Amino acid sequence: MQKELDKIAKDTNIFLKKFIKKQKKSELIIPMQYGLFSGGKKIRSKILIDVGSLFKINYKSLIMIGSAVECIHAYSLIHDDLPCMDNDSIRRGKASTHIKFGESTAVLAGNSLLTMAFEILSNKSLKIPERNKNNLINKISESSGHLGIAGGQYLDLYYERKKVSKKNIINMEIKKTGKLFSFCCVAPLILKDKSKKEIKKFEQIGADIGLLFQVADDLIDHKGNLKIAGKKTGKDKIKGKATLISLIGYKNTIKYANDLIVKINNKIRKYGSKSQNISNTLNYILNRKK
Ligand code: GRG
């Protein structure tokens, strides 16, 4: 698994470096690169490639689409670390972007990474029909805005120190983290002009994968340590974050995560032996330490 992730990370970074090199220089490029190339598992791109293999999508297109996703992901991490959000000084084992470059620069570098995602998807070097590009951009925009990452982040902050139901915690985690995974799961189907019904099915699978990812992240915060995780841990409890662990406890949360894996595996099995790639990634997601 690590070898596969390393290859995806290498190919994604090569694409992104070339893409940025072709653009005119600006003062924001250095902080943008700092947030983008400071590490990162590239797990969203892995899911995109796993689902892409079910539908025989060419690897180069998947790396380009994954690069756009990684830009949005890096943006969300830069903004998540800001003092007005989760106020974190360490990310991926290094100083957060706002610690290194200042708050206003971090906000603007984050904004520029978000828009770079759309520059990548609309770029002519992504050789797919215009209608597919349009549908990809429509879907990734929806995943990032008030119905997705930004909306989920709002709820994450709003729910601090409140009693929140299981249904609302799950809804918040699916928006905050699941929607970008949903995009990764439906992008290959968009490229193959699949039916709305089938796209909806993969949207749900993506939401469950994202939920699993976020639950695993909460488990790392609960039991992990800074040296391995590359970020401060034990913060959820201090901040009174609404998580499944705070509601149903550590052991029940692990059971919940394992049940999610069974549920996702049951849905993807019918896509044949290639679905094993997704299953392997699910196990990695739950057992990871960072
Ligand atoms: C609208 C994009 C956007 C952002 C503004 C700040 C914010 C709203 C949203 C934050 C969302 C967020 C940070 C969710 C947490 C998701 C999560 C568990 C991130 C960690 O992802 P990993 O482990 O990170 O894949 P690496 O470092 O491996 O890339």
mmCIF file of C-alpha atoms and ligand atoms in Angstrom:
data_model
loop_
_atom_site.group_PDB
_atom_site.id
_atom_site.type_symbol
_atom_site.label_atom_id
_atom_site.label_comp_id
_atom_site.label_asym_id
_atom_site.label_seq_id
_atom_site.Cartn_x
_atom_site.Cartn_y
_atom_site.Cartn_z
ATOM 1 C CA MET A 1 0.000 0.000 0.000
ATOM 2 C CA GLN A 2 2.754 2.479 0.961
ATOM 3 C CA LYS A 3 4.522 1.852 -2.367
ATOM 4 C CA GLU A 4 1.291 2.605 -4.284
ATOM 5 C CA LEU A 5 0.692 5.761 -2.244
ATOM 6 C CA ASP A 6 4.295 6.891 -2.808
ATOM 7 C CA LYS A 7 3.908 6.465 -6.585
ATOM 8 C CA ILE A 8 0.650 8.435 -6.597
ATOM 9 C CA ALA A 9 2.246 11.168 -4.454
ATOM 10 C CA LYS A 10 5.269 11.326 -6.780
ATOM 11 C CA ASP A 11 3.170 11.511 -9.977
ATOM 12 C CA THR A 12 0.791 14.079 -8.438
ATOM 13 C CA ASN A 13 3.653 16.288 -7.281
ATOM 14 C CA ILE A 14 5.369 16.053 -10.681
ATOM 15 C CA PHE A 15 2.143 17.167 -12.375
ATOM 16 C CA LEU A 16 1.520 20.001 -9.899
ATOM 17 C CA LYS A 17 5.110 21.283 -10.052
ATOM 18 C CA LYS A 18 4.976 21.367 -13.867
ATOM 19 C CA PHE A 19 1.557 23.064 -13.780
ATOM 20 C CA ILE A 20 2.783 25.781 -11.393
ATOM 21 C CA LYS A 21 6.039 26.240 -13.359
ATOM 22 C CA LYS A 22 4.032 27.077 -16.489
ATOM 23 C CA GLN A 23 2.269 29.923 -14.663
ATOM 24 C CA LYS A 24 3.609 33.447 -14.126
ATOM 25 C CA LYS A 25 5.404 33.897 -10.782
ATOM 26 C CA SER A 26 3.751 35.607 -7.803
ATOM 27 C CA GLU A 27 4.514 36.288 -4.145
ATOM 28 C CA LEU A 28 1.938 33.710 -3.084
ATOM 29 C CA ILE A 29 3.564 30.799 -4.916
ATOM 30 C CA ILE A 30 6.001 30.025 -2.059
ATOM 31 C CA PRO A 31 3.311 29.739 0.692
ATOM 32 C CA MET A 32 1.052 27.831 -1.749
ATOM 33 C CA GLN A 33 3.841 25.344 -2.458
ATOM 34 C CA TYR A 34 4.557 25.075 1.251
ATOM 35 C CA GLY A 35 0.949 24.006 1.931
ATOM 36 C CA LEU A 36 0.783 21.777 -1.136
ATOM 37 C CA PHE A 37 4.122 19.945 -1.008
ATOM 38 C CA SER A 38 4.607 19.623 2.755
ATOM 39 C CA GLY A 39 3.784 15.903 2.649
ATOM 40 C CA GLY A 40 0.365 14.302 2.665
ATOM 41 C CA LYS A 41 -0.715 10.725 2.097
ATOM 42 C CA LYS A 42 -2.672 11.398 -1.136
ATOM 43 C CA ILE A 43 -5.366 9.017 0.075
ATOM 44 C CA ARG A 44 -8.122 10.873 -1.837
ATOM 45 C CA SER A 45 -6.182 10.392 -5.084
ATOM 46 C CA LYS A 46 -5.738 6.707 -4.181
ATOM 47 C CA ILE A 47 -9.507 6.257 -3.866
ATOM 48 C CA LEU A 48 -9.973 8.097 -7.177
ATOM 49 C CA ILE A 49 -7.487 5.724 -8.852
ATOM 50 C CA ASP A 50 -9.052 2.650 -7.183
ATOM 51 C CA VAL A 51 -12.528 3.589 -8.473
ATOM 52 C CA GLY A 52 -11.018 4.667 -11.805
ATOM 53 C CA SER A 53 -9.601 1.156 -12.253
ATOM 54 C CA LEU A 54 -13.153 -0.277 -12.012
ATOM 55 C CA PHE A 55 -14.121 1.854 -15.013
ATOM 56 C CA LYS A 56 -10.842 1.627 -16.974
ATOM 57 C CA ILE A 57 -10.068 5.362 -16.803
ATOM 58 C CA ASN A 58 -6.599 6.346 -17.990
ATOM 59 C CA TYR A 59 -4.083 6.981 -15.217
ATOM 60 C CA LYS A 60 -2.914 10.392 -16.491
ATOM 61 C CA SER A 61 -6.421 11.881 -16.348
ATOM 62 C CA LEU A 62 -6.887 10.465 -12.855
ATOM 63 C CA ILE A 63 -3.604 12.042 -11.684
ATOM 64 C CA MET A 64 -4.739 15.420 -13.058
ATOM 65 C CA ILE A 65 -8.155 15.188 -11.391
ATOM 66 C CA GLY A 66 -6.488 13.954 -8.178
ATOM 67 C CA SER A 67 -4.130 16.952 -8.320
ATOM 68 C CA ALA A 68 -7.136 19.285 -8.341
ATOM 69 C CA VAL A 69 -8.541 17.407 -5.325
ATOM 70 C CA GLU A 70 -5.194 17.678 -3.500
ATOM 71 C CA CYS A 71 -5.197 21.472 -4.114
ATOM 72 C CA ILE A 72 -8.613 21.774 -2.447
ATOM 73 C CA HIS A 73 -7.531 19.430 0.337
ATOM 74 C CA ALA A 74 -4.344 21.472 0.977
ATOM 75 C CA TYR A 75 -6.444 24.654 0.989
ATOM 76 C CA SER A 76 -8.824 23.197 3.563
ATOM 77 C CA LEU A 77 -5.892 22.165 5.812
ATOM 78 C CA ILE A 78 -4.283 25.627 5.624
ATOM 79 C CA HIS A 79 -7.592 27.261 6.576
ATOM 80 C CA ASP A 80 -8.409 24.594 9.180
ATOM 81 C CA ASP A 81 -5.177 25.453 11.047
ATOM 82 C CA LEU A 82 -5.932 29.202 11.227
ATOM 83 C CA PRO A 83 -6.490 30.753 14.685
ATOM 84 C CA CYS A 84 -10.154 31.480 13.812
ATOM 85 C CA MET A 85 -10.684 27.775 12.943
ATOM 86 C CA ASP A 86 -8.902 24.961 14.800
ATOM 87 C CA ASN A 87 -5.837 27.064 15.672
ATOM 88 C CA ASP A 88 -3.092 24.506 15.032
ATOM 89 C CA SER A 89 0.589 25.351 14.823
ATOM 90 C CA ILE A 90 1.780 21.991 13.451
ATOM 91 C CA ARG A 91 0.661 20.236 10.283
ATOM 92 C CA ARG A 92 2.339 17.259 8.607
ATOM 93 C CA GLY A 93 5.093 17.507 11.210
ATOM 94 C CA LYS A 94 5.963 21.088 10.211
ATOM 95 C CA ALA A 95 4.919 24.621 11.178
ATOM 96 C CA SER A 96 1.405 25.373 9.832
ATOM 97 C CA THR A 97 1.320 27.746 6.859
ATOM 98 C CA HIS A 98 0.090 30.728 8.925
ATOM 99 C CA ILE A 99 2.876 30.174 11.493
ATOM 100 C CA LYS A 100 5.473 30.211 8.734
ATOM 101 C CA PHE A 101 4.067 33.031 6.573
ATOM 102 C CA GLY A 102 1.491 34.912 8.671
ATOM 103 C CA GLU A 103 -2.282 34.727 8.786
ATOM 104 C CA SER A 104 -3.283 36.918 5.874
ATOM 105 C CA THR A 105 -0.783 35.209 3.564
ATOM 106 C CA ALA A 106 -2.078 31.776 4.622
ATOM 107 C CA VAL A 107 -5.679 32.827 3.884
ATOM 108 C CA LEU A 108 -4.701 34.073 0.425
ATOM 109 C CA ALA A 109 -2.471 31.063 -0.357
ATOM 110 C CA GLY A 110 -5.406 28.814 0.609
ATOM 111 C CA ASN A 111 -7.804 30.760 -1.606
ATOM 112 C CA SER A 112 -5.346 30.523 -4.497
ATOM 113 C CA LEU A 113 -5.040 26.741 -4.090
ATOM 114 C CA LEU A 114 -8.827 26.434 -4.233
ATOM 115 C CA THR A 115 -8.999 28.346 -7.509
ATOM 116 C CA MET A 116 -6.020 26.407 -8.875
ATOM 117 C CA ALA A 117 -8.165 23.260 -8.647
ATOM 118 C CA PHE A 118 -10.579 24.804 -11.164
ATOM 119 C CA GLU A 119 -7.714 25.961 -13.372
ATOM 120 C CA ILE A 120 -6.496 22.354 -13.512
ATOM 121 C CA LEU A 121 -9.895 20.830 -14.261
ATOM 122 C CA SER A 122 -10.683 23.384 -16.978
ATOM 123 C CA ASN A 123 -7.188 23.172 -18.506
ATOM 124 C CA LYS A 124 -6.875 21.941 -22.081
ATOM 125 C CA SER A 125 -4.235 19.371 -21.091
ATOM 126 C CA LEU A 126 -7.025 17.415 -19.367
ATOM 127 C CA LYS A 127 -8.143 15.629 -22.491
ATOM 128 C CA ILE A 128 -11.783 14.819 -21.821
ATOM 129 C CA PRO A 129 -14.997 16.114 -23.447
ATOM 130 C CA GLU A 130 -16.120 19.617 -22.363
ATOM 131 C CA ARG A 131 -19.411 18.292 -20.898
ATOM 132 C CA ASN A 132 -17.425 15.953 -18.628
ATOM 133 C CA LYS A 133 -15.152 18.807 -17.505
ATOM 134 C CA ASN A 134 -18.202 20.905 -16.754
ATOM 135 C CA ASN A 135 -19.772 18.085 -14.728
ATOM 136 C CA LEU A 136 -16.526 17.508 -12.797
ATOM 137 C CA ILE A 137 -16.227 21.207 -11.957
ATOM 138 C CA ASN A 138 -19.880 21.339 -10.934
ATOM 139 C CA LYS A 139 -19.468 18.339 -8.624
ATOM 140 C CA ILE A 140 -16.176 19.427 -7.009
ATOM 141 C CA SER A 141 -17.597 22.939 -6.401
ATOM 142 C CA GLU A 142 -20.635 21.461 -4.671
ATOM 143 C CA SER A 143 -18.338 19.238 -2.552
ATOM 144 C CA SER A 144 -16.267 22.213 -1.388
ATOM 145 C CA GLY A 145 -18.926 24.793 -0.562
ATOM 146 C CA HIS A 146 -21.697 25.202 1.997
ATOM 147 C CA LEU A 147 -23.097 21.731 1.253
ATOM 148 C CA GLY A 148 -19.662 20.162 1.624
ATOM 149 C CA ILE A 149 -16.328 20.985 3.246
ATOM 150 C CA ALA A 150 -17.098 24.581 4.252
ATOM 151 C CA GLY A 151 -20.571 23.693 5.570
ATOM 152 C CA GLY A 152 -19.153 20.718 7.485
ATOM 153 C CA GLN A 153 -16.416 22.876 8.985
ATOM 154 C CA TYR A 154 -19.061 25.385 10.104
ATOM 155 C CA LEU A 155 -20.929 22.613 11.925
ATOM 156 C CA ASP A 156 -17.696 21.226 13.418
ATOM 157 C CA LEU A 157 -17.028 24.630 15.026
ATOM 158 C CA TYR A 158 -20.673 25.313 15.913
ATOM 159 C CA TYR A 159 -21.061 21.943 17.692
ATOM 160 C CA GLU A 160 -18.101 22.537 20.051
ATOM 161 C CA ARG A 161 -19.153 21.976 23.694
ATOM 162 C CA LYS A 162 -22.726 21.105 22.655
ATOM 163 C CA LYS A 163 -24.661 17.876 23.047
ATOM 164 C CA VAL A 164 -25.010 16.624 19.475
ATOM 165 C CA SER A 165 -26.952 13.586 18.237
ATOM 166 C CA LYS A 166 -25.276 10.690 16.414
ATOM 167 C CA LYS A 167 -27.180 11.609 13.234
ATOM 168 C CA ASN A 168 -25.897 15.201 13.345
ATOM 169 C CA ILE A 169 -22.299 14.140 14.069
ATOM 170 C CA ILE A 170 -22.388 11.784 11.075
ATOM 171 C CA ASN A 171 -23.930 14.490 8.858
ATOM 172 C CA MET A 172 -21.203 16.958 9.924
ATOM 173 C CA GLU A 173 -18.371 14.454 9.300
ATOM 174 C CA ILE A 174 -19.776 13.482 5.895
ATOM 175 C CA LYS A 175 -19.900 17.154 4.852
ATOM 176 C CA LYS A 176 -16.526 18.112 6.309
ATOM 177 C CA THR A 177 -14.594 15.113 5.021
ATOM 178 C CA GLY A 178 -16.918 12.783 3.108
ATOM 179 C CA LYS A 179 -17.925 15.083 0.268
ATOM 180 C CA LEU A 180 -14.434 15.303 -1.211
ATOM 181 C CA PHE A 181 -14.205 11.495 -1.065
ATOM 182 C CA SER A 182 -17.629 11.371 -2.769
ATOM 183 C CA PHE A 183 -16.218 13.506 -5.559
ATOM 184 C CA CYS A 184 -13.272 11.075 -5.925
ATOM 185 C CA CYS A 185 -15.726 8.168 -6.172
ATOM 186 C CA VAL A 186 -18.017 9.769 -8.768
ATOM 187 C CA ALA A 187 -15.383 11.456 -10.984
ATOM 188 C CA PRO A 188 -14.651 8.195 -12.907
ATOM 189 C CA LEU A 189 -18.396 7.650 -13.458
ATOM 190 C CA ILE A 190 -18.778 11.237 -14.720
ATOM 191 C CA LEU A 191 -15.983 10.542 -17.227
ATOM 192 C CA LYS A 192 -17.872 7.446 -18.424
ATOM 193 C CA ASP A 193 -21.238 9.290 -18.666
ATOM 194 C CA LYS A 194 -22.846 6.857 -16.209
ATOM 195 C CA SER A 195 -26.482 7.231 -15.182
ATOM 196 C CA LYS A 196 -27.607 9.562 -12.363
ATOM 197 C CA LYS A 197 -28.678 6.475 -10.417
ATOM 198 C CA GLU A 198 -25.237 4.876 -10.575
ATOM 199 C CA ILE A 199 -23.521 8.175 -9.766
ATOM 200 C CA LYS A 200 -25.736 8.492 -6.680
ATOM 201 C CA LYS A 201 -24.682 5.004 -5.572
ATOM 202 C CA PHE A 202 -20.988 5.943 -5.751
ATOM 203 C CA GLU A 203 -21.684 9.275 -4.069
ATOM 204 C CA GLN A 204 -22.993 7.302 -1.095
ATOM 205 C CA ILE A 205 -20.018 4.922 -1.159
ATOM 206 C CA GLY A 206 -17.719 7.989 -1.144
ATOM 207 C CA ALA A 207 -19.613 9.524 1.778
ATOM 208 C CA ASP A 208 -19.144 6.290 3.751
ATOM 209 C CA ILE A 209 -15.436 6.143 2.864
ATOM 210 C CA GLY A 210 -15.026 9.779 3.959
ATOM 211 C CA LEU A 211 -16.915 9.069 7.166
ATOM 212 C CA LEU A 212 -14.606 6.101 7.816
ATOM 213 C CA PHE A 213 -11.617 8.364 7.147
ATOM 214 C CA GLN A 214 -12.870 11.023 9.577
ATOM 215 C CA VAL A 215 -13.710 8.449 12.269
ATOM 216 C CA ALA A 216 -10.157 7.041 11.899
ATOM 217 C CA ASP A 217 -8.850 10.615 12.210
ATOM 218 C CA ASP A 218 -10.833 11.040 15.431
ATOM 219 C CA LEU A 219 -9.353 7.760 16.714
ATOM 220 C CA ILE A 220 -5.847 9.089 15.958
ATOM 221 C CA ASP A 221 -6.649 12.283 17.853
ATOM 222 C CA HIS A 222 -7.854 10.162 20.792
ATOM 223 C CA LYS A 223 -5.000 7.638 20.964
ATOM 224 C CA GLY A 224 -2.210 8.843 18.646
ATOM 225 C CA ASN A 225 0.798 11.034 19.297
ATOM 226 C CA LEU A 226 2.290 14.144 17.708
ATOM 227 C CA LYS A 227 5.521 12.479 16.601
ATOM 228 C CA ILE A 228 3.772 9.854 14.477
ATOM 229 C CA ALA A 229 0.584 11.751 13.556
ATOM 230 C CA GLY A 230 2.508 14.909 12.531
ATOM 231 C CA LYS A 231 -0.102 17.060 14.267
ATOM 232 C CA LYS A 232 -1.132 17.712 17.851
ATOM 233 C CA THR A 233 -3.403 15.001 19.279
ATOM 234 C CA GLY A 234 -5.854 14.957 22.198
ATOM 235 C CA LYS A 235 -7.339 18.245 20.992
ATOM 236 C CA ASP A 236 -10.902 17.031 20.396
ATOM 237 C CA LYS A 237 -11.437 16.396 24.105
ATOM 238 C CA ILE A 238 -9.917 19.730 25.141
ATOM 239 C CA LYS A 239 -12.041 21.629 22.633
ATOM 240 C CA GLY A 240 -15.223 19.652 23.366
ATOM 241 C CA LYS A 241 -15.547 18.517 19.746
ATOM 242 C CA ALA A 242 -18.623 16.504 18.834
ATOM 243 C CA THR A 243 -17.248 13.138 17.671
ATOM 244 C CA LEU A 244 -18.544 9.580 17.744
ATOM 245 C CA ILE A 245 -15.892 8.826 20.381
ATOM 246 C CA SER A 246 -17.291 11.531 22.690
ATOM 247 C CA LEU A 247 -20.817 10.172 22.185
ATOM 248 C CA ILE A 248 -20.487 6.362 22.097
ATOM 249 C CA GLY A 249 -16.932 5.785 23.392
ATOM 250 C CA TYR A 250 -13.689 4.459 21.877
ATOM 251 C CA LYS A 251 -14.559 0.747 21.597
ATOM 252 C CA ASN A 252 -17.991 1.345 20.061
ATOM 253 C CA THR A 253 -16.425 3.772 17.593
ATOM 254 C CA ILE A 254 -13.953 1.104 16.447
ATOM 255 C CA LYS A 255 -16.887 -1.297 15.990
ATOM 256 C CA TYR A 256 -18.768 1.401 14.056
ATOM 257 C CA ALA A 257 -15.750 1.849 11.744
ATOM 258 C CA ASN A 258 -15.399 -1.906 11.142
ATOM 259 C CA ASP A 259 -19.135 -2.146 10.352
ATOM 260 C CA LEU A 260 -18.700 0.707 7.856
ATOM 261 C CA ILE A 261 -15.943 -1.273 6.094
ATOM 262 C CA VAL A 262 -18.237 -4.314 5.836
ATOM 263 C CA LYS A 263 -21.035 -2.098 4.473
ATOM 264 C CA ILE A 264 -18.775 -0.512 1.813
ATOM 265 C CA ASN A 265 -17.242 -3.879 0.821
ATOM 266 C CA ASN A 266 -20.737 -5.344 0.318
ATOM 267 C CA LYS A 267 -21.556 -2.492 -2.062
ATOM 268 C CA ILE A 268 -18.383 -2.707 -4.183
ATOM 269 C CA ARG A 269 -17.965 -6.485 -4.395
ATOM 270 C CA LYS A 270 -20.160 -6.757 -7.473
ATOM 271 C CA TYR A 271 -17.630 -4.715 -9.472
ATOM 272 C CA GLY A 272 -15.296 -7.727 -9.579
ATOM 273 C CA SER A 273 -11.735 -8.479 -8.527
ATOM 274 C CA LYS A 274 -10.555 -4.865 -9.093
ATOM 275 C CA SER A 275 -12.745 -3.804 -6.143
ATOM 276 C CA GLN A 276 -10.087 -5.423 -3.940
ATOM 277 C CA ASN A 277 -7.993 -2.254 -4.423
ATOM 278 C CA ILE A 278 -10.708 -0.230 -2.663
ATOM 279 C CA SER A 279 -11.004 -2.836 0.124
ATOM 280 C CA ASN A 280 -7.241 -2.674 0.725
ATOM 281 C CA THR A 281 -7.407 1.132 0.905
ATOM 282 C CA LEU A 282 -10.277 0.925 3.428
ATOM 283 C CA ASN A 283 -8.162 -1.271 5.715
ATOM 284 C CA TYR A 284 -5.260 1.165 5.366
ATOM 285 C CA ILE A 285 -7.554 4.095 6.235
ATOM 286 C CA LEU A 286 -8.736 2.506 9.475
ATOM 287 C CA ASN A 287 -5.369 1.151 10.606
ATOM 288 C CA ARG A 288 -3.225 4.180 9.740
ATOM 289 C CA LYS A 289 -1.403 5.992 12.524
ATOM 290 C CA LYS A 290 -1.156 9.363 10.728
HETATM 291 C C1 GRG B 1 -14.085 25.181 1.675
HETATM 292 C C2 GRG B 1 -12.064 23.813 1.167
HETATM 293 C C3 GRG B 1 -12.793 24.667 2.116
HETATM 294 C C4 GRG B 1 -12.226 24.937 3.349
HETATM 295 C C5 GRG B 1 -12.697 25.865 4.373
HETATM 296 C C6 GRG B 1 -11.267 24.955 7.033
HETATM 297 C C7 GRG B 1 -12.363 24.310 6.281
HETATM 298 C C8 GRG B 1 -13.321 25.173 5.524
HETATM 299 C C9 GRG B 1 -12.552 22.993 6.255
HETATM 300 C C10 GRG B 1 -11.667 22.036 6.960
HETATM 301 C C11 GRG B 1 -12.032 20.670 6.633
HETATM 302 C C12 GRG B 1 -11.077 19.692 7.222
HETATM 303 C C13 GRG B 1 -9.676 20.098 7.507
HETATM 304 C C14 GRG B 1 -11.489 18.470 7.472
HETATM 305 C C15 GRG B 1 -10.650 17.442 8.083
HETATM 306 C C16 GRG B 1 -10.317 16.405 7.099
HETATM 307 C C17 GRG B 1 -9.132 15.619 7.511
HETATM 308 C C18 GRG B 1 -9.311 14.472 8.414
HETATM 309 C C19 GRG B 1 -7.923 15.987 7.064
HETATM 310 C C20 GRG B 1 -6.688 15.239 7.201
HETATM 311 O O1 GRG B 1 -6.472 14.605 5.943
HETATM 312 P P1 GRG B 1 -5.242 13.657 5.622
HETATM 313 O O2 GRG B 1 -4.933 12.814 6.806
HETATM 314 O O3 GRG B 1 -4.063 14.714 5.436
HETATM 315 O O4 GRG B 1 -5.500 12.971 4.335
HETATM 316 P P2 GRG B 1 -2.675 14.519 4.679
HETATM 317 O O5 GRG B 1 -1.705 15.344 5.477
HETATM 318 O O6 GRG B 1 -2.304 13.065 4.642
HETATM 319 O O7 GRG B 1 -2.892 15.073 3.305
#
